[in-house]
mmCIF file of C-alpha atoms and ligand atoms in Angstrom:
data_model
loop_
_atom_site.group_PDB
_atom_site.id
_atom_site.type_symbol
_atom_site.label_atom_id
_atom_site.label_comp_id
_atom_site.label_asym_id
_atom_site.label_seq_id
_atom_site.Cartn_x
_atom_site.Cartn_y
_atom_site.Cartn_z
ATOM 1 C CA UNK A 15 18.382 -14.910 -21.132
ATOM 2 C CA UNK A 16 17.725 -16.179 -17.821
ATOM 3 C CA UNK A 17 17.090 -13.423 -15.415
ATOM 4 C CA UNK A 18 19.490 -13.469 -11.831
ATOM 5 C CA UNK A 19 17.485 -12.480 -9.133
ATOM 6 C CA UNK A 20 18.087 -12.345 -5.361
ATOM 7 C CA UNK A 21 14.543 -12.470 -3.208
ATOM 8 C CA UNK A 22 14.296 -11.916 0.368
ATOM 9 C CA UNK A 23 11.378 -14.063 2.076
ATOM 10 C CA UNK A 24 10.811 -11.917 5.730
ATOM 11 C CA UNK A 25 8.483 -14.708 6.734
ATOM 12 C CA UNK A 26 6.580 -13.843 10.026
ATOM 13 C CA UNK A 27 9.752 -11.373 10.990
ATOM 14 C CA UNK A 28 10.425 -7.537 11.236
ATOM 15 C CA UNK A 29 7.647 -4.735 12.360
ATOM 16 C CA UNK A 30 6.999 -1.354 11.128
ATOM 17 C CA UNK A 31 9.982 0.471 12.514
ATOM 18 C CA UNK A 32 12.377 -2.008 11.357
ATOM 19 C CA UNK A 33 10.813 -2.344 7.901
ATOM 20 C CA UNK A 34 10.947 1.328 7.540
ATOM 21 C CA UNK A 35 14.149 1.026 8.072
ATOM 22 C CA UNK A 36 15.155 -1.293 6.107
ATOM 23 C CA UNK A 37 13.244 0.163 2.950
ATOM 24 C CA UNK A 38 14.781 3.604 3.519
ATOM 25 C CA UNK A 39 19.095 2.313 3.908
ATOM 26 C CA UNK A 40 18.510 -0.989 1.523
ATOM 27 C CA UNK A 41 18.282 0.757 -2.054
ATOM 28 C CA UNK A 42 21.529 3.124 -1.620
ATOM 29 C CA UNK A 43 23.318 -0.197 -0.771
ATOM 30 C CA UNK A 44 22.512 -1.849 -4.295
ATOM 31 C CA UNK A 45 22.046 0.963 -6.835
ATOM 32 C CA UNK A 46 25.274 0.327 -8.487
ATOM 33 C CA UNK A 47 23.859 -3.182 -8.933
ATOM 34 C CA UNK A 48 22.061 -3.215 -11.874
ATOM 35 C CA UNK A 49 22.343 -6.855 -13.149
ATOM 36 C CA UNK A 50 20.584 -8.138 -10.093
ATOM 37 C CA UNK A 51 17.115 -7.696 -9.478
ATOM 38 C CA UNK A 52 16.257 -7.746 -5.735
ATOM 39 C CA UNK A 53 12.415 -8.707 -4.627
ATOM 40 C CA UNK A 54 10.824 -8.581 -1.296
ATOM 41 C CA UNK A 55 8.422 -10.490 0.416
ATOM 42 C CA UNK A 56 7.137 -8.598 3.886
ATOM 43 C CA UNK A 57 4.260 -10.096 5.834
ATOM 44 C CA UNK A 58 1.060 -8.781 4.288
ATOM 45 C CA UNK A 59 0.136 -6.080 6.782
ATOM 46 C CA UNK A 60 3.300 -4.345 5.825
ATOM 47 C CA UNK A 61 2.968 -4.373 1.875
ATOM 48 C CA UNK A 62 1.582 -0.869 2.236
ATOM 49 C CA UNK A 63 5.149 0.326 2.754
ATOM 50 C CA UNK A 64 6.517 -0.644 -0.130
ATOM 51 C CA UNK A 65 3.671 0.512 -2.090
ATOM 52 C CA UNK A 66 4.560 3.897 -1.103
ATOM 53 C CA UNK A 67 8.155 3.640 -2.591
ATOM 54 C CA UNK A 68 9.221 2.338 -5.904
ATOM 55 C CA UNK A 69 12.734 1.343 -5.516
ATOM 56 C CA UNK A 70 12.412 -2.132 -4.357
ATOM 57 C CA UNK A 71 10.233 -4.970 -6.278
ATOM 58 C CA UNK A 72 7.755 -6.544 -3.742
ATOM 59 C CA UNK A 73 5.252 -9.413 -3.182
ATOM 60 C CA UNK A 74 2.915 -11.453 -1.289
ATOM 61 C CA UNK A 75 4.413 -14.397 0.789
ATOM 62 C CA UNK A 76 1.076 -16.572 0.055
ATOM 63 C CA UNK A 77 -2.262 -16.255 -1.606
ATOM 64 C CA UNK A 78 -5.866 -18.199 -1.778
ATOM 65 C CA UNK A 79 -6.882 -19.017 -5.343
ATOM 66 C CA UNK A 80 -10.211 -18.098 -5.358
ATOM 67 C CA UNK A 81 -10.865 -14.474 -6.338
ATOM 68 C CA UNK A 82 -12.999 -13.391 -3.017
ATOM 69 C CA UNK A 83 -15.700 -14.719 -0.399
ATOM 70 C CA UNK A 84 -16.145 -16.422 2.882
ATOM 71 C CA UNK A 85 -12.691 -17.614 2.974
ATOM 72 C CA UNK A 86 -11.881 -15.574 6.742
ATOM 73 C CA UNK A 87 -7.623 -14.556 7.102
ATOM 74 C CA UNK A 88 -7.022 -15.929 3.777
ATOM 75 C CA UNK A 89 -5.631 -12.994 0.712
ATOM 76 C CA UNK A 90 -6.573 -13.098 -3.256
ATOM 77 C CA UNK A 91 -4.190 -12.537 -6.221
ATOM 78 C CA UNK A 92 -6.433 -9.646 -7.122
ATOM 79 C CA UNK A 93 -5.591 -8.135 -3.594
ATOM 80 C CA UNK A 94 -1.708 -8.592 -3.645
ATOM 81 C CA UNK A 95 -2.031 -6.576 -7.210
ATOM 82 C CA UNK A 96 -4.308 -3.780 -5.696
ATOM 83 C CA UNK A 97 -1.306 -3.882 -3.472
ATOM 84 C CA UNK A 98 0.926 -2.794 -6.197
ATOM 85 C CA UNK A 99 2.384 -6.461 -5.639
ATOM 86 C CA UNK A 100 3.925 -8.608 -8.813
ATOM 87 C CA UNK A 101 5.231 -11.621 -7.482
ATOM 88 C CA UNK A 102 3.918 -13.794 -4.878
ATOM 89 C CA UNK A 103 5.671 -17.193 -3.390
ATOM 90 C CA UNK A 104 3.724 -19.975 -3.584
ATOM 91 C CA UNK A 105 4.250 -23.755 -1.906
ATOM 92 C CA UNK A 106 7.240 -22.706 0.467
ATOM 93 C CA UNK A 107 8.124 -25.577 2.373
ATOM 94 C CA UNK A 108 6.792 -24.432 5.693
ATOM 95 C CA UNK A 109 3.274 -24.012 3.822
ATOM 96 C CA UNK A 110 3.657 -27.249 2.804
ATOM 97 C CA UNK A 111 4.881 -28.658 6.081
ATOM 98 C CA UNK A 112 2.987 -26.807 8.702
ATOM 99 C CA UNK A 113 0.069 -25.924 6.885
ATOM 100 C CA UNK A 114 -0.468 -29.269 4.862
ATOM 101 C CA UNK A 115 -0.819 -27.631 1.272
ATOM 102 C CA UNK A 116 -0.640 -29.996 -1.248
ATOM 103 C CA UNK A 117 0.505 -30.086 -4.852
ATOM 104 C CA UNK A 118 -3.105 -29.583 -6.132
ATOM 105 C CA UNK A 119 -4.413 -26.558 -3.544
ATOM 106 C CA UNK A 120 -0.537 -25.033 -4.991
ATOM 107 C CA UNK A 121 -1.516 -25.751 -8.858
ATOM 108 C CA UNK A 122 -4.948 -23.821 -8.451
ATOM 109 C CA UNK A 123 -2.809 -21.136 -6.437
ATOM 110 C CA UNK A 124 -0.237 -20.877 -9.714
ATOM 111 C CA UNK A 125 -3.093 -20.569 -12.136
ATOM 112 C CA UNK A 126 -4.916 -17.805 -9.709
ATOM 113 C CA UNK A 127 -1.624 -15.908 -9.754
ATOM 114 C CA UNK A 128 -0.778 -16.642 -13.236
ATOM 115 C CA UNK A 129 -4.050 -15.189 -14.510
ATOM 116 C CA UNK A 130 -3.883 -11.786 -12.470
ATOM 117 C CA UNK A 131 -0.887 -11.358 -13.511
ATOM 118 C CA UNK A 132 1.141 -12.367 -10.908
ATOM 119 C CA UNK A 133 4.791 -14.201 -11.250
ATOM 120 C CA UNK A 134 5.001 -16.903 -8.869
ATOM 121 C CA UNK A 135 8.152 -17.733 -7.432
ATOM 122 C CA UNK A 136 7.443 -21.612 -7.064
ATOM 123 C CA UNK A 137 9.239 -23.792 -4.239
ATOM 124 C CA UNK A 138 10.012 -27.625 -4.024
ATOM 125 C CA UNK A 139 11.981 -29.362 -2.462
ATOM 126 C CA UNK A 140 12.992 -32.976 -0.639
ATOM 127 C CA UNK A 141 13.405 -33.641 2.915
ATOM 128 C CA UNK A 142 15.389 -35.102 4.718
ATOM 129 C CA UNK A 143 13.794 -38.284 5.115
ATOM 130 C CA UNK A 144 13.223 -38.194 1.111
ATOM 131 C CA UNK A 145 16.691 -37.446 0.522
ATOM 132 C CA UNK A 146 18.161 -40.023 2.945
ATOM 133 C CA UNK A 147 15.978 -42.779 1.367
ATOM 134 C CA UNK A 148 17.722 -41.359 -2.169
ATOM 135 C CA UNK A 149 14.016 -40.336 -3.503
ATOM 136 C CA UNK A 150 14.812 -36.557 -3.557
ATOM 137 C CA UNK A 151 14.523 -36.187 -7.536
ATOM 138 C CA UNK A 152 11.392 -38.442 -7.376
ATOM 139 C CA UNK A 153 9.788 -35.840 -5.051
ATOM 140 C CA UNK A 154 10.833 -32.869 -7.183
ATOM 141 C CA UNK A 155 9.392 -34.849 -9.926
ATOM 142 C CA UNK A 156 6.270 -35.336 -8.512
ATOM 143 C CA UNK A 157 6.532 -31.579 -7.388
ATOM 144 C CA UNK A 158 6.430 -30.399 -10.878
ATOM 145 C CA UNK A 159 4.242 -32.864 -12.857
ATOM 146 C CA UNK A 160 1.226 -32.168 -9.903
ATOM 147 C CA UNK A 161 2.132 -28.434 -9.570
ATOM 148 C CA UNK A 162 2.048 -27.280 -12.726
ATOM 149 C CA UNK A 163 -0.307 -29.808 -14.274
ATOM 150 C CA UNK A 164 -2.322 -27.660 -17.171
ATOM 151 C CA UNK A 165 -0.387 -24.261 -16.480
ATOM 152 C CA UNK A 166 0.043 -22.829 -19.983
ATOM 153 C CA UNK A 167 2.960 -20.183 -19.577
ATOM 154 C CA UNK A 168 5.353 -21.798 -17.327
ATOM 155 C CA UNK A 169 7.939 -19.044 -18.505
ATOM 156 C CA UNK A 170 5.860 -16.538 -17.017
ATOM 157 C CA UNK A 171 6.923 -18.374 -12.979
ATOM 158 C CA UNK A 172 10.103 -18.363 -11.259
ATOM 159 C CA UNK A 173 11.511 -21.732 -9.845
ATOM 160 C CA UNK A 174 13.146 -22.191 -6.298
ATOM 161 C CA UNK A 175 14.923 -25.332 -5.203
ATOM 162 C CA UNK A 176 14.298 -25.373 -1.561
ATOM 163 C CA UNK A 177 15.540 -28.696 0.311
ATOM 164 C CA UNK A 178 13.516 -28.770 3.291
ATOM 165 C CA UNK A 179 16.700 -30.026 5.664
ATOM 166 C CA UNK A 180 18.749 -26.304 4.397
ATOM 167 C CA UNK A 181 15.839 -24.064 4.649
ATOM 168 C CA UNK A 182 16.808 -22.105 8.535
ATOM 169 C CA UNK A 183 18.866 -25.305 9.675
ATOM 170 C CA UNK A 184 22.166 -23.599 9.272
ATOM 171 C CA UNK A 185 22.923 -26.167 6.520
ATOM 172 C CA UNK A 186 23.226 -25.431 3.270
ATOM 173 C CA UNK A 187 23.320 -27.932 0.524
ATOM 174 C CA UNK A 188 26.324 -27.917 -1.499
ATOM 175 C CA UNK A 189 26.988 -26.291 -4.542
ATOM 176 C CA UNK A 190 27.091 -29.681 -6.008
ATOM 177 C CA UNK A 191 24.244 -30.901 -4.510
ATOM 178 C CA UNK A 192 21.878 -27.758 -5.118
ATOM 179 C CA UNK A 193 23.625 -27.508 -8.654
ATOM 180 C CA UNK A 194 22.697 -31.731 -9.819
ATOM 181 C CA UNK A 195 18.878 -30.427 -8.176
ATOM 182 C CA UNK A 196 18.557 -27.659 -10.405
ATOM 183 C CA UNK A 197 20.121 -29.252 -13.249
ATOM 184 C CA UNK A 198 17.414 -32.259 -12.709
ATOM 185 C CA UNK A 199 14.791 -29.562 -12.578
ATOM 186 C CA UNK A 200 15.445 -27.729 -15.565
ATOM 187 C CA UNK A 201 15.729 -31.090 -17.602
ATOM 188 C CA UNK A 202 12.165 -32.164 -16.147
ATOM 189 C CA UNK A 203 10.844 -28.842 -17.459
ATOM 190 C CA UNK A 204 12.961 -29.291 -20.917
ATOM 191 C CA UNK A 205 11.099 -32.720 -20.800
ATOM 192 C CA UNK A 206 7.408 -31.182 -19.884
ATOM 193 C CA UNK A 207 7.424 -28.101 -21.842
ATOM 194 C CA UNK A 208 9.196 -28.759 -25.083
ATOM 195 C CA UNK A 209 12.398 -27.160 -23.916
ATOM 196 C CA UNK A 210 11.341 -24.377 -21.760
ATOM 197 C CA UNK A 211 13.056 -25.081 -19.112
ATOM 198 C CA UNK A 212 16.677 -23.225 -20.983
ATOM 199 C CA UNK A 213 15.156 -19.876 -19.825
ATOM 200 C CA UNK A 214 13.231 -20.439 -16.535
ATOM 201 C CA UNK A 215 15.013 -18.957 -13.232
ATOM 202 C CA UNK A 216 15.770 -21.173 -10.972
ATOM 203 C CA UNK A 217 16.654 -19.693 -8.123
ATOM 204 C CA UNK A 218 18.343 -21.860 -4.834
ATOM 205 C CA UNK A 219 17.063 -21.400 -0.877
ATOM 206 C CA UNK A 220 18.155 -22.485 2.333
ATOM 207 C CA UNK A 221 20.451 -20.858 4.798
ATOM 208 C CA UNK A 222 21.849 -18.884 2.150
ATOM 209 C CA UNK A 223 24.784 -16.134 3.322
ATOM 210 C CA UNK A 224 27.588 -14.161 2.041
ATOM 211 C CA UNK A 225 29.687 -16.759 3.358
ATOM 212 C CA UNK A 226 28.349 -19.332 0.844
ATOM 213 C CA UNK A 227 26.709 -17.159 -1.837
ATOM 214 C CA UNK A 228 29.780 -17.200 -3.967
ATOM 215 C CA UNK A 229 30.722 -20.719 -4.292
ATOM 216 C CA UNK A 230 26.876 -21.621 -5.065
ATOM 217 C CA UNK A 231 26.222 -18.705 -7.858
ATOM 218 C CA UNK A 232 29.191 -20.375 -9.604
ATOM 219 C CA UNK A 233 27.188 -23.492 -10.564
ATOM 220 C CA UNK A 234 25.398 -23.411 -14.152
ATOM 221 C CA UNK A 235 22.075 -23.952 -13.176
ATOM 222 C CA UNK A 236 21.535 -21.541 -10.426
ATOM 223 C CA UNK A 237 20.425 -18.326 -11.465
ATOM 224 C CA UNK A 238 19.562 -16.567 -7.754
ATOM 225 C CA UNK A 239 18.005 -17.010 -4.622
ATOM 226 C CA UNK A 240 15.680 -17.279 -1.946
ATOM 227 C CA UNK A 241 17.214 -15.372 0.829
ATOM 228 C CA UNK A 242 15.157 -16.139 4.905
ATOM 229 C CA UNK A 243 17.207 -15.485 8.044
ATOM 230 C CA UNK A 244 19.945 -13.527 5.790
ATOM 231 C CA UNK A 245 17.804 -11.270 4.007
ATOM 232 C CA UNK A 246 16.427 -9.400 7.584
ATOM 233 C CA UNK A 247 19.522 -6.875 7.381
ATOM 234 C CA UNK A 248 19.924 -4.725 4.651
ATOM 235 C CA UNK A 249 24.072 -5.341 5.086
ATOM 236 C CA UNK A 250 23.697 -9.255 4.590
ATOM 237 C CA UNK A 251 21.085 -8.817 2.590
ATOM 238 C CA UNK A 252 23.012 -6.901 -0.211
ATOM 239 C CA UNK A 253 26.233 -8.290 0.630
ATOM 240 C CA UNK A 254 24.623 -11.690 -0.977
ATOM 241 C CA UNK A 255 23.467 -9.440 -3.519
ATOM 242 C CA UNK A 256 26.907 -7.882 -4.746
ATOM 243 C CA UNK A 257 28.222 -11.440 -4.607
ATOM 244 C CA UNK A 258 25.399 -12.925 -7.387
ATOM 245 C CA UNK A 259 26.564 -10.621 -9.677
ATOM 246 C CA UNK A 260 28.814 -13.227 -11.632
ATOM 247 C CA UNK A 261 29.205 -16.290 -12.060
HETATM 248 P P1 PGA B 16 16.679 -19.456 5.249
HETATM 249 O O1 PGA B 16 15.223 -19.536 4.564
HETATM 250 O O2 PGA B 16 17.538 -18.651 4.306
HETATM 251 O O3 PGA B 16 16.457 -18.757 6.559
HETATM 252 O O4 PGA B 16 17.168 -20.846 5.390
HETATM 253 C C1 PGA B 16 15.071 -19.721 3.195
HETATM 254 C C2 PGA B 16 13.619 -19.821 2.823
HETATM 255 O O5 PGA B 16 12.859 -20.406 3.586
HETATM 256 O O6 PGA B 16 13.189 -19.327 1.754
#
C-alpha cells in the first residue's frame, strides 16, 4: 500500500519564535488525522526543536554525500540522523537551479542517505522552457535513469513531481497535467525496477493550497505532497492535510 503523506518544505523561512509556535498549535490540529502522515523540513539550525518533541516527523532540507571532512557549510546524512532526522529532500528544484546540482552529485546524495538510513524524498521536474518545447517527460526520464542509476532499494525513497514553472509561481499544474506526470513516472520506475514503481509515493509540489488540494488528491497517481509557501501556517498547513485524506 502506497503510503499518503503531506510534507512541508520551510525552505529558508520562519525563526525560532515562529517555529516554536508552530510545533506547539500544529499537532492538536491533525491528531484526529491518522491516515496522513505529516513531515517537516525546517532549516537546519532549527532541527533541534523538533528533536525535543516527538509528535511531528522531521528532516533535513539537503545533505553532502560524503560522511565528514573539509567540506565548510555543507551537512552529512550521519548528522541529520544524530539529529533524530529520517527523511531528507534531495534535488529540489531550486538546488538544482540556483545551486547547479546535477543528476550525478544527487545520485551519490541518494545512496549517502539511503545507506544511513535516511528516506529521501526525491524531486524532478520540467521547466518551463522543457515543457513548452513538449520535452517535459524526456527530462523526467533523464531525471530518473541518472538519479537513481545503481540505487538498490528504490522502495526505500519517496518521489515528488515538482514542475519547476508551479513550484512558488502561484500556478499550479493541473490535476491532469500533474496526474499524466506521475502516471509517466511510476511507469518509468515499473519499467526500471521490475514493477516497483505500484508502491512508491509519489507525492506532487508546487503552489499547492487548500484551494486546490482536493481536486489534485483525486487523481490515481498522486499519493501526497510537497507543501512550500502553504505549509508556513499551521491552519493552511493542516487544512491541506484534512483535505488528502481521500481520494
Ligand atoms: P510552493 O513550493 O508550494 O511554495 O510552490 C513547493 C516546493 O518547492 O516544494
Amino acid at each position: 500500500m502506497r503510503e499518503r503523506i503531506v510534507a512541508g518544505n520551510w525552505k529558508m523561512n520562519l525563526n525560532k519564535l515562529s517555529i516554536k509556535n508552530f510545533i506547539n498549535d500544529f499537532p492538536s490540529l491533525v491528531a484526529d488525522i491518522k491516515e496522513v502522515k505529516n513531515i517537516i523540513f525546517p532549516p537546519y539550525v532549527y532541527l533541534y526543536l523538533f528533536q525535543e518533541q516527538d509528535e511531528i516527523h522531521y528532516g533535513g532540507q539537503n545533505i553532502y554525500y560524503e560522511e565528514n571532512g573539509a567540506f565548510t557549510s555543507e551537512i552529512s546524512s550521519g548528522m541529520l540522523r544524530d539529529m533524530g532526522c529520517k527523511y531528507v529532500i534531495v534535488g529540489h528544484s531550486e538546488r538544482r537551479h540556483i545551486f547547479g546540482e546535477k543528476n550525478d552529485l544527487l545520485n551519490k546524495k541518494l545512496q549517502s542517505a539511503l545507506d544511513n538510513n535516511l528516506i529521501p524524498v526525491f524531486c524532478i521536474g520540467e521547466t518551463l522552457k522543457e515543457r513548452k518545447a513538449n520535452r517535459q517527460f524526456n527530462v523526467l526520464e533523464t531525471q530518473l535513469k541518472e538519479g537513481l542509476n545503481g540505487i538498490k532499494n528504490i522502495e526505500k525513497i519517496i518521489f515528488a513531481y515538482e514542475p519547476v514553472w508551479a513550484i512558488g509561481t502561484g500556478e499550479t499544474a493541473t490535476p491532469e497535467i500533474a496526474e499524466g506526470a506521475h502516471k509517466f513516472i511510476r511507469e518509468e520506475l515499473n519499467k526500471l525496477f521490475s514493477n516497483a514503481g505500484e508502491n512508491i509515493t509519489i507525492l506532487y509540489g508546487g503552489s499547492v493550497k487548500p484551494q486546490n488540494t482536493g481536486s489534485l488528491i483525486k487523481m490515481k497517481n498522486i499519493d501526497g505532497f510537497l507543501v512550500g509557501g502553504a505549509s508556513l501556517q499551521p491552519e493552511s498547513f493542516s487544512e491541506i492535510t484534512r483535505l488528502s485524506r481521500e481520494d
